[in-house]
Coordinates of C-alpha atoms in Angstrom, one line a residue:
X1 CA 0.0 0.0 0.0
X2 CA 1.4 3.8 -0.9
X3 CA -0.2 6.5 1.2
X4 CA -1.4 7.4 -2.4
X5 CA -4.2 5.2 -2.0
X6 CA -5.2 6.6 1.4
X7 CA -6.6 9.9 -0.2
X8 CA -4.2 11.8 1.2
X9 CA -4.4 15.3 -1.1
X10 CA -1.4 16.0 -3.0
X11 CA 0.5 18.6 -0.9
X12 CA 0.5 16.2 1.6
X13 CA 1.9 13.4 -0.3
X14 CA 4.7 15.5 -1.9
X15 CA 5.5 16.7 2.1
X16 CA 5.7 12.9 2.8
X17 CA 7.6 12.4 -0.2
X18 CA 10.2 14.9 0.9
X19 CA 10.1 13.5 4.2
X20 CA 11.7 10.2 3.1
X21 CA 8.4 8.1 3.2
X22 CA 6.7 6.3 0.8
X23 CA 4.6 3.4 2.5
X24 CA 2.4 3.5 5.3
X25 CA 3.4 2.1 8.8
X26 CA 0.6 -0.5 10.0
X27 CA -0.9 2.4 12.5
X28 CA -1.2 5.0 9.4
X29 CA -3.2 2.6 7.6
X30 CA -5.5 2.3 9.8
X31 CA -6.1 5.2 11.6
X32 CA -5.5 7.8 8.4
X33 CA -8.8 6.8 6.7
X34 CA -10.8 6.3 10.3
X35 CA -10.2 10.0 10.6
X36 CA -10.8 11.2 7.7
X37 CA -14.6 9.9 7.7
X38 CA -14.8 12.4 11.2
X39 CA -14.7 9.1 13.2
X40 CA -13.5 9.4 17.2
X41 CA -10.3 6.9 17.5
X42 CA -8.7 5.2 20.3
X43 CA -5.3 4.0 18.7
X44 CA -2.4 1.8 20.1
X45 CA 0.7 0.8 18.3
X46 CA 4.5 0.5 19.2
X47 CA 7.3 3.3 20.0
X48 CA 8.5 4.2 16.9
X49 CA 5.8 3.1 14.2
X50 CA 4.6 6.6 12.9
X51 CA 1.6 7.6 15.4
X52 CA 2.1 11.2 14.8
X53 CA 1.9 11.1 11.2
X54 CA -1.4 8.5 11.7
X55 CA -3.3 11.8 13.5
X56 CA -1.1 14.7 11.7
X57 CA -1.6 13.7 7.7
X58 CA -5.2 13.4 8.1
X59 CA -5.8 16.8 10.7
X60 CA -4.1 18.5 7.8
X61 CA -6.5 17.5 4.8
X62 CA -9.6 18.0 6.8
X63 CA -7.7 21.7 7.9
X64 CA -7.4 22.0 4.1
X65 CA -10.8 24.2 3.9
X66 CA -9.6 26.9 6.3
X67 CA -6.6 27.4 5.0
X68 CA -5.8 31.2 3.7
X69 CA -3.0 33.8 4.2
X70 CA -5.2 36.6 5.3
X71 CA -3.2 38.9 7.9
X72 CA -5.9 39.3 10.1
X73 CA -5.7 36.8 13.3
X74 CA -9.9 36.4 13.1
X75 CA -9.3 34.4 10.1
X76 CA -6.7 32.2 11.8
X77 CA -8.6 30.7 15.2
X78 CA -7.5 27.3 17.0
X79 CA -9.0 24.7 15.0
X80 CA -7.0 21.7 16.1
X81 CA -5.6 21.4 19.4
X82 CA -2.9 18.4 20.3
X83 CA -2.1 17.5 23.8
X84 CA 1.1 16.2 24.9
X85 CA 2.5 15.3 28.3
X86 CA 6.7 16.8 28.0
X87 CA 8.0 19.6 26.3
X88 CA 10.1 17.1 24.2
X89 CA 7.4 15.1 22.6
X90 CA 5.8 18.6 21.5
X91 CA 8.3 20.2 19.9
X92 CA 8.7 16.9 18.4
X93 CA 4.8 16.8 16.9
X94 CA 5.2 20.3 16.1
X95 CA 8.3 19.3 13.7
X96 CA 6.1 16.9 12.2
X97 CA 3.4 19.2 12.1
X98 CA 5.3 22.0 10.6
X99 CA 7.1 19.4 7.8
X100 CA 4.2 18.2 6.8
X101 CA 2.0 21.3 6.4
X102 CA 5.1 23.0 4.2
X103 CA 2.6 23.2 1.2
X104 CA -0.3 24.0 2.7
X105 CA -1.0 27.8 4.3
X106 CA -1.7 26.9 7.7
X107 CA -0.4 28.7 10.9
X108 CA 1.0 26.4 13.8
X109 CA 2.6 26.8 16.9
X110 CA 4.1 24.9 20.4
X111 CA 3.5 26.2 23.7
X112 CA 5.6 24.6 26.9
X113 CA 6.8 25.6 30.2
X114 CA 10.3 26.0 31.2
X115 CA 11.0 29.2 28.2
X116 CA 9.9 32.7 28.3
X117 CA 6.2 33.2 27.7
X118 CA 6.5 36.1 25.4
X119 CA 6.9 34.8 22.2
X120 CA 3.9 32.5 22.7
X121 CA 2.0 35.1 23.7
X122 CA 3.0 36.9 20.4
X123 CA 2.1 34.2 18.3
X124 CA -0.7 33.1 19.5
X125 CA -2.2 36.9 19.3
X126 CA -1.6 36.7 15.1
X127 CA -3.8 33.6 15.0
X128 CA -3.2 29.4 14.6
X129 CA -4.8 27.0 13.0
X130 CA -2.9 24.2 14.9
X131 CA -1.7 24.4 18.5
X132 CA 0.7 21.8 20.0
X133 CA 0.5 22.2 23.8
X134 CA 1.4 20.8 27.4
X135 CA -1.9 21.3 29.7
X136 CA 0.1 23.2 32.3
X137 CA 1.4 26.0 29.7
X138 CA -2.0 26.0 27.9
X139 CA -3.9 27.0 30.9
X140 CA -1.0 29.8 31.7
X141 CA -2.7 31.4 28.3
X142 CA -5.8 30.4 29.0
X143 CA -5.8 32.3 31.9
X144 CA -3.8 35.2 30.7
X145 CA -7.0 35.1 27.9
X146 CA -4.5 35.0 24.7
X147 CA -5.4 31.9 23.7
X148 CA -8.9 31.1 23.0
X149 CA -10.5 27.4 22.5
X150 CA -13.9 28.1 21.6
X151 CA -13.6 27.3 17.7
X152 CA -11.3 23.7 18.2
X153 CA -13.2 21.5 15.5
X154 CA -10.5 18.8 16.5
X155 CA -8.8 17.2 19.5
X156 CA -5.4 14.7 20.1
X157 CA -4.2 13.5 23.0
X158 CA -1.0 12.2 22.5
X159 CA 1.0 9.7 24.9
X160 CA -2.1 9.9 27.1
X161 CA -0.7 7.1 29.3
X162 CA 1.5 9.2 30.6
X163 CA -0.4 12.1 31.0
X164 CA -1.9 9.9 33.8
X165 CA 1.0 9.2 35.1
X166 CA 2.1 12.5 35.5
X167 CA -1.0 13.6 37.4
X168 CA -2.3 15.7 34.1
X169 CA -5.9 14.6 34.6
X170 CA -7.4 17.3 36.1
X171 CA -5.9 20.0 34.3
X172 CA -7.0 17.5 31.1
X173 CA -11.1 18.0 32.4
X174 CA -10.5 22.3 32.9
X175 CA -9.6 21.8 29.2
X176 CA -12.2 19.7 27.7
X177 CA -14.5 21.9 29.7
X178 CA -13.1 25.1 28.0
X179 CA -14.1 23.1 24.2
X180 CA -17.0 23.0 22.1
X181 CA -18.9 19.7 23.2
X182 CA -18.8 19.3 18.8
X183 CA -15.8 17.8 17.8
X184 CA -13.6 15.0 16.4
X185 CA -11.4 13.3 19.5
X186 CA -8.6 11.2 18.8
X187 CA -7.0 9.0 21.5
X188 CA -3.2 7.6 21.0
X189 CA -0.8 6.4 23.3
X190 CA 1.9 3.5 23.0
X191 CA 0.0 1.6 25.7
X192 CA -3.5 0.9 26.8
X193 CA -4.0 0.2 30.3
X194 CA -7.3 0.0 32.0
X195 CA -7.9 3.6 32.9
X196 CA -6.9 4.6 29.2
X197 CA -10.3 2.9 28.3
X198 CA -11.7 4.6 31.6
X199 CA -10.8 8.1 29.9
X200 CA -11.2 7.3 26.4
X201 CA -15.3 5.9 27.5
X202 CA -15.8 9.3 29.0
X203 CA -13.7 11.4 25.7
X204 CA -14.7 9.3 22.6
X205 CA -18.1 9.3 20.9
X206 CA -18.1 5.5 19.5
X207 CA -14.3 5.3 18.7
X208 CA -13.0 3.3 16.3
X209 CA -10.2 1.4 18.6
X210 CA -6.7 0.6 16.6
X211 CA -4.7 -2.2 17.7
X212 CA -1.6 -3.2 15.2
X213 CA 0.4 -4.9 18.2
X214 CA -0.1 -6.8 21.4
X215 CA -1.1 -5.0 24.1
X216 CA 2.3 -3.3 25.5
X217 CA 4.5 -5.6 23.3
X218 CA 7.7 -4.1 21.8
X219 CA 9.2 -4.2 18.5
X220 CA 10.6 -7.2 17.3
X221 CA 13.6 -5.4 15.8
X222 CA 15.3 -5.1 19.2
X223 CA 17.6 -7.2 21.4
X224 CA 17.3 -7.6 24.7
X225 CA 20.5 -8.3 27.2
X226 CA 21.2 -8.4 31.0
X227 CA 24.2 -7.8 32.8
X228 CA 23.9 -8.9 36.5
X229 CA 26.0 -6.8 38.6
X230 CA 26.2 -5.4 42.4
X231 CA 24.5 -2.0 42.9
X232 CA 28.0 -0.6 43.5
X233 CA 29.5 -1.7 40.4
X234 CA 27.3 -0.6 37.9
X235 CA 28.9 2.6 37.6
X236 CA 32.4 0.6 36.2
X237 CA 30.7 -1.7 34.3
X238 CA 28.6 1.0 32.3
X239 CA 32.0 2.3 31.6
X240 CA 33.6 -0.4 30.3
X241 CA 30.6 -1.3 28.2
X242 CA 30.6 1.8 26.2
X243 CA 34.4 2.0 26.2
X244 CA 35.4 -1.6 24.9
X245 CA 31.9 -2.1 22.9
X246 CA 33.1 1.7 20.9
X247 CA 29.7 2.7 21.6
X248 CA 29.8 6.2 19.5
X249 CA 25.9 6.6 20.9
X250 CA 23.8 5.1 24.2
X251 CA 21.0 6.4 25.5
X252 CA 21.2 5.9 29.7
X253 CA 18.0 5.4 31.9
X254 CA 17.5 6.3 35.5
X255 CA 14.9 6.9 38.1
X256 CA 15.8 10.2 39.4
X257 CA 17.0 13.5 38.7
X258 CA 19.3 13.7 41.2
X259 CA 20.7 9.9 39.8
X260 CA 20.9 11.4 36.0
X261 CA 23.0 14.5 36.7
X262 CA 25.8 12.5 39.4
X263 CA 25.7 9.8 37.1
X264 CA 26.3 11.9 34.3
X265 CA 29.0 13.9 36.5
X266 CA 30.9 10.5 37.0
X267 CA 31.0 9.3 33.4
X268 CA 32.7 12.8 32.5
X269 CA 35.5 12.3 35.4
X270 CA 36.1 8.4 33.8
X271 CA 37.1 10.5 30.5
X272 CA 33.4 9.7 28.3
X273 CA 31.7 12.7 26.9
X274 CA 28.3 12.6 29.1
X275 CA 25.2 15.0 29.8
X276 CA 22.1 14.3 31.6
X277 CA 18.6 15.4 31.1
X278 CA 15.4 15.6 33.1
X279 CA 13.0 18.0 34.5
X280 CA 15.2 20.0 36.8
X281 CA 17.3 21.6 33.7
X282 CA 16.4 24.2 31.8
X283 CA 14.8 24.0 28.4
X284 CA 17.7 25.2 26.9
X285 CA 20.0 23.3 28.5
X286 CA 18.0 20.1 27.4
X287 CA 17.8 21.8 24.2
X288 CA 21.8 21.9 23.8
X289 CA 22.1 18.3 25.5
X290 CA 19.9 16.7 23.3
X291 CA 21.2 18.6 20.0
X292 CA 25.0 17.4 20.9
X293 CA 23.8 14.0 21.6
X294 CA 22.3 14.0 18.1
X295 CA 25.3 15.4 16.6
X296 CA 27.8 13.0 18.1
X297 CA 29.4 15.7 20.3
X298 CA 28.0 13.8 23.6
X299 CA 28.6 10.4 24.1
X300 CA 26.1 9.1 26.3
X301 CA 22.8 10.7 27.3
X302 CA 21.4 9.8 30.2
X303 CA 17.5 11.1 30.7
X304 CA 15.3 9.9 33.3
X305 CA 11.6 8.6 31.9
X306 CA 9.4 11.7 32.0
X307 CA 12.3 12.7 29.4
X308 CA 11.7 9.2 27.7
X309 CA 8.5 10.6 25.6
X310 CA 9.5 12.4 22.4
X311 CA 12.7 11.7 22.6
X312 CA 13.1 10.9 18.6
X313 CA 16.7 10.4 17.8
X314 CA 17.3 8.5 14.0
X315 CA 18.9 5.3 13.9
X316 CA 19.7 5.1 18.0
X317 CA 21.6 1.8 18.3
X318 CA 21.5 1.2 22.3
X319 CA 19.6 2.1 25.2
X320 CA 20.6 1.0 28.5
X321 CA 19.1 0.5 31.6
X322 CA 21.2 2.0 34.3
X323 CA 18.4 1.0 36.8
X324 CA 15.5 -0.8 36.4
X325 CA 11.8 1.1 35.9
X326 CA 9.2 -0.1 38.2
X327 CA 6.5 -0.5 36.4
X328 CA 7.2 -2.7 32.8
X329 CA 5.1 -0.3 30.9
X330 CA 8.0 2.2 31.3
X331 CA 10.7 -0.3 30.4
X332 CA 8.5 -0.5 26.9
X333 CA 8.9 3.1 26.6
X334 CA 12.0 3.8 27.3
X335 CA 13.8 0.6 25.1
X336 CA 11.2 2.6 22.1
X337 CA 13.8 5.5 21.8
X338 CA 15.8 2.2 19.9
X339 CA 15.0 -0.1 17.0
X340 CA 12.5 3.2 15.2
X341 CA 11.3 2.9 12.1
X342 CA 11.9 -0.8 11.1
X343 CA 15.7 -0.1 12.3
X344 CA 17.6 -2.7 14.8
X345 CA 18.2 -2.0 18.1
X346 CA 19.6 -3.3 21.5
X347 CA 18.2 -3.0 25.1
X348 CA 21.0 -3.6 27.7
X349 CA 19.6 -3.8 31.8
X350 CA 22.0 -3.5 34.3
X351 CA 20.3 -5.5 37.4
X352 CA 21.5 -5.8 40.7
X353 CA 20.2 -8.1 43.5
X354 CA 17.4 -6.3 44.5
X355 CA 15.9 -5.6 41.3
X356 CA 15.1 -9.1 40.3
X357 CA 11.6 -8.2 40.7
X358 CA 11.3 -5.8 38.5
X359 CA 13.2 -8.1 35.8
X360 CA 10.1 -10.7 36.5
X361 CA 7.8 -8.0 36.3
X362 CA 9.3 -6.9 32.5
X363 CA 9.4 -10.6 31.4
X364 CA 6.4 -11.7 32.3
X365 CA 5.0 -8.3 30.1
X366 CA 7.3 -9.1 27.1
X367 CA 6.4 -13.5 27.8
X368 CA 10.1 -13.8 27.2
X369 CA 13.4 -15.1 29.1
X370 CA 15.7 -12.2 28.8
X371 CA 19.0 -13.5 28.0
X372 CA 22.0 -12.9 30.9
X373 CA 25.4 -12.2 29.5
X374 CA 28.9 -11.3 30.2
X375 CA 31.5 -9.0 29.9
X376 CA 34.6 -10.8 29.4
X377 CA 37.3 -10.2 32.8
X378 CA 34.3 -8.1 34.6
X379 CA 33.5 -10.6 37.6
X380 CA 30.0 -9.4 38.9
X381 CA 29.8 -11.2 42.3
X382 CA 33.5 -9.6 43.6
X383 CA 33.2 -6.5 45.2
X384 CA 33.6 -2.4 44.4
X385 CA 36.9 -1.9 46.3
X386 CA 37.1 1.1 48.8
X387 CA 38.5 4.2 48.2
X388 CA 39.0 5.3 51.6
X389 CA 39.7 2.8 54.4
X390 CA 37.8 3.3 57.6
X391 CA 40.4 3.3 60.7
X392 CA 38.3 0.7 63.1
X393 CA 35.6 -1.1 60.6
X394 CA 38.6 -1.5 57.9
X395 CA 40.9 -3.0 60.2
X396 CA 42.2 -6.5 60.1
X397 CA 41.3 -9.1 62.4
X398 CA 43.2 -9.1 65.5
X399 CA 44.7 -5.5 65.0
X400 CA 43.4 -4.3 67.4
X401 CA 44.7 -6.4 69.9
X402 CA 48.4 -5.7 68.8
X403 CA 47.4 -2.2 68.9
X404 CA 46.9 -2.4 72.5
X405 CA 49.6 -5.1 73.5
X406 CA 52.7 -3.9 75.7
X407 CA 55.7 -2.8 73.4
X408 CA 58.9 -3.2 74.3
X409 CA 60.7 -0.2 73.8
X410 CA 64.3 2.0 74.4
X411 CA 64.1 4.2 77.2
X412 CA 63.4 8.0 75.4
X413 CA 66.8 10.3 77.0
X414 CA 64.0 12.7 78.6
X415 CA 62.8 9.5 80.6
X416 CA 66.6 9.4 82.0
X417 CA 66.9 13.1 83.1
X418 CA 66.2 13.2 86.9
X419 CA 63.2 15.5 88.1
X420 CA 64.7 18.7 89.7
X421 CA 61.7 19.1 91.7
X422 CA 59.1 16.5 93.1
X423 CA 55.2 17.4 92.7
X424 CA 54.3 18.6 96.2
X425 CA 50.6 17.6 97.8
X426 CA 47.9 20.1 96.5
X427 CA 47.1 21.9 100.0
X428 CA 42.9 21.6 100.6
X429 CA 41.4 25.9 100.6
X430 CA 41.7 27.6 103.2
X431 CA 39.1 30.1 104.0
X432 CA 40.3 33.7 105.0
X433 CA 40.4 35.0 108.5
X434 CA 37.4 37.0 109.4
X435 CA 38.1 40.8 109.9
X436 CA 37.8 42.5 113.0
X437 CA 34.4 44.1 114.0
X438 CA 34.0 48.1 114.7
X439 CA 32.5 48.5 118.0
X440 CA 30.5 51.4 116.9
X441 CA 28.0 49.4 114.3
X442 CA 27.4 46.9 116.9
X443 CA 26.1 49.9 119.7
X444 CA 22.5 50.2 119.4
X445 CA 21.0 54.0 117.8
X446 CA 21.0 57.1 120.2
X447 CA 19.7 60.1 119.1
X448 CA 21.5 63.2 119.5
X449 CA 20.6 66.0 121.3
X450 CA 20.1 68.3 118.6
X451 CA 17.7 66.1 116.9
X452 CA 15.3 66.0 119.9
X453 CA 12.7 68.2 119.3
X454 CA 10.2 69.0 122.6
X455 CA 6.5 67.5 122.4
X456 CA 3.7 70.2 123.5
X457 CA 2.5 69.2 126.4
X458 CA -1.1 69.7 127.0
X459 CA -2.5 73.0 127.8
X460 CA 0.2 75.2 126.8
X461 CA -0.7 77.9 123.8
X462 CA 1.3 77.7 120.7
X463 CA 3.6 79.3 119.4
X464 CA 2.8 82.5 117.4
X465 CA 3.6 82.9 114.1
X466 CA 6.4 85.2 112.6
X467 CA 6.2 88.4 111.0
X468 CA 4.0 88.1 107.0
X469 CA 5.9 88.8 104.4
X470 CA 4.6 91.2 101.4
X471 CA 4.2 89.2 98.1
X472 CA 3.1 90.8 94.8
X473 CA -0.6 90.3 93.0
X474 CA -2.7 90.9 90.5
X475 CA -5.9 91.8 90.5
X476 CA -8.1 92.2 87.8
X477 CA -11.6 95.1 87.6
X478 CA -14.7 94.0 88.4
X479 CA -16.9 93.2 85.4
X480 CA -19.7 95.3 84.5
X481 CA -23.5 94.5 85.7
X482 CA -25.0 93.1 82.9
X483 CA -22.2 90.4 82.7
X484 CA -22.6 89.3 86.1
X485 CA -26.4 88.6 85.6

């Protein structure tokens, strides 16, 4: 089948021609003529199989009708609005989107945290057809009120899975409520768990549900390995893989940020070209990491698995699992960034002890044996030696019994001068003598004779008073008569 015979107009087929492509991946085939009959889908295939051009080609030739190159941002309002849960994966659909639209006039545009919101702002204000979105960012606009969603004839939810995950759902409902209850919903995701088909009952009008793989299965074009190593040698091994194995590209999984950037810190200090990405950079930053990884100037990436989505790198040879995921869904997810596009690939796990539960977990999704294997000279059960020795736990058995032993030893020459003076007895305190007392605060009080004053006695007169002394006043007239009353 060509995408020709899908009725695909024929600026779309000469973008898809330019793009490299000239048959339709199992997912396109199915879903491209679903949507262009204005049916709801609900669509599942594998990482890597073209999902993005299965909703983008057919958006784009039922957009056809609107398209124009008026100036005037009334003629330009959101038509179609696509939902993705990273920054990475939209920029990635908004590539697509772009490339593939290259022949016909219609505006697009990406809006994600993490960069400044001005540009957004600015175009958003001239008017889009298409808008690529994260639901946090969208709502910043929403709320701002320079976006508006009244119009949207078409809605994608992309990687919805892990949308989910990531706690997106109720920012997902203040958006659908913000839509016209009219419209075409499409649904895809690279898994479909039970509360996909919980979300997609409550989104899709009688979908038309798209299955070209096993539920969660992976791509048969890549190899799975295991390498079972202590916790505290994975670090050595994962150098020595990508060291004697030349691996000129690898793609390294962890669970945390904080793992990802010390990690990525290490393999620079063991001399291999190494950058880490997750949520905690900046865009830009995982702008320039993921751009030198692509152009061969970093040697290993290692991302975390919200960075996992829309990570789309051509021709990736290796991913490897630094640490295990903990649920298996993720390790499909993250070993999809390998083995795209009909291309081979290789999955390499690095478990330790206490991950051999999560290995069951991811075998018992895949209903395969993962094959163990070897590095040659690399012994897995001896242990990372220490680079500091601890003076008591580190010590040999019996030291410390030597250490406190009785040595015989020469007589120092200080030990053979004689003491000029012998340490006398410390003598217990003495308290001080008390001082001698003044008889004249230990008399009781007399009063003096001067201070006596004679008490009147009773029926004498008293004594007159002294001469009056003239003192200065002022007196002020006497007010008039009719005052006074």
């Amino acid at each position: 089948m060509q995408f020709s015979d899908l009725g695909l107009c024929e600026e779309l087929l000469r973008a898809v021609t330019e793009q490299g492509y000239t048959e339709p991946t199992p997912i396109q085939a199915k879903a491209i003529p679903a949507i262009l009959l204005g049916k709801d889908v609900m669509g599942a295939a594998q990482t890597g199989t073209g999902k993005t051009a299965g909703f983008t080609l057919p958006l784009l030739q039922r957009l056809k009708q609107h398209a124009n190159t008026s100036v005037s941002p009334a003629r330009h309002p959101v038509r179609a609005l696509i939902l993705t849960p990273t920054r990475e994966l939209a920029a990635q659909v908004f590539e697509s989107v772009r490339g593939y639209s290259k022949f016909i006039p219609l505006r697009s545009t990406v809006v994600f945290g993490g960069v400044d919101i001005a540009p957004q702002t600015r175009d958003l204000r001239a008017g889009v057809e298409i808008l690529v979105a994260t639901p946090g960012r969208l709502l910043d606009h929403v709320q701002q009120k320079t976006v508006s969603l009244n119009q949207v004839e078409f809605l994608v939810l992309d990687e919805a899975d892990r949308m989910l995950d990531m706690g997106f759902m109720p920012d997902i409902k203040r958006i659908l409520s913000l839509l016209p209850a009219k419209r075409q919903s499409l649904l895809f995701s690279a898994t479909f768990s039970d509360e996909i088909r919980r979300l997609a009952d409550g989104l899709l009008k009688e979908p038309v549900t798209i299955e070209v793989a096993r539920r969660n299965s992976v791509t048969e074009t890549v190899t799975h390995a295991v390498y079972r190593t202590p916790e505290t040698r994975k670090r050595e091994l994962l150098a020595r893989l990508v060291v004697e194995r030349d691996m000129k590209q690898v793609l390294v999984f962890v669970r945390t940020r904080l793992g990802a950037s010390r990690l990525a810190h290490q393999l620079v200090k063991d001399g291999i070209d190494a950058s880490a990405i997750h949520s905690n950079r900046t865009q830009q930053e995982r702008m320039d990491a993921l751009a030198g990884f692509k152009e061969g100037k970093i040697r290993v990436l290692v991302a975390t698995d919200i960075a996992a989505r829309g990570l789309d790198i051509e021709q990736l040879p290796c991913v490897i699992n630094y640490e295990l995921p903990h649920t298996p869904e993720d390790y499909v997810h993250r070993i999809g960034r390998t083995g795209r596009a009909g291309q081979s690939g290789e999955a390499i796990s690095l478990v330790a002890d206490q991950e051999k539960e999560y290995l069951e977990r991811i075998e018992r999704l895949l209903k395969a044996k993962i094959i163990e294997q070897t590095l040659e000279g690399f012994d897995p059960t001896a242990q990372a030696p220490r680079l500091h020795r601890h003076p008591v736990r580190d010590r040999e058995p019996g030291a410390r019994d030597r250490d406190h032993a009785p040595r015989d030893r020469a007589p120092r020459e200080r030990d053979q001068i004689p003491r000029e003076r012998e340490r006398t007895a410390r003598t217990p305190y003495a308290r001080p003598a008390p001082l001698p007392k003044d008889p004249l605060f230990n008399q009781p009080y007399e009063p003096s004779a001067t201070a006596t004053r004679p008490t009147p006695t009773a029926g004498a007169s008293p004594a007159k008073p002294g001469p009056k002394r003239q003192v200065a006043a002022l007196f002020l007239p006497p007010l008039p008569a009719e005052q006074e009353n």
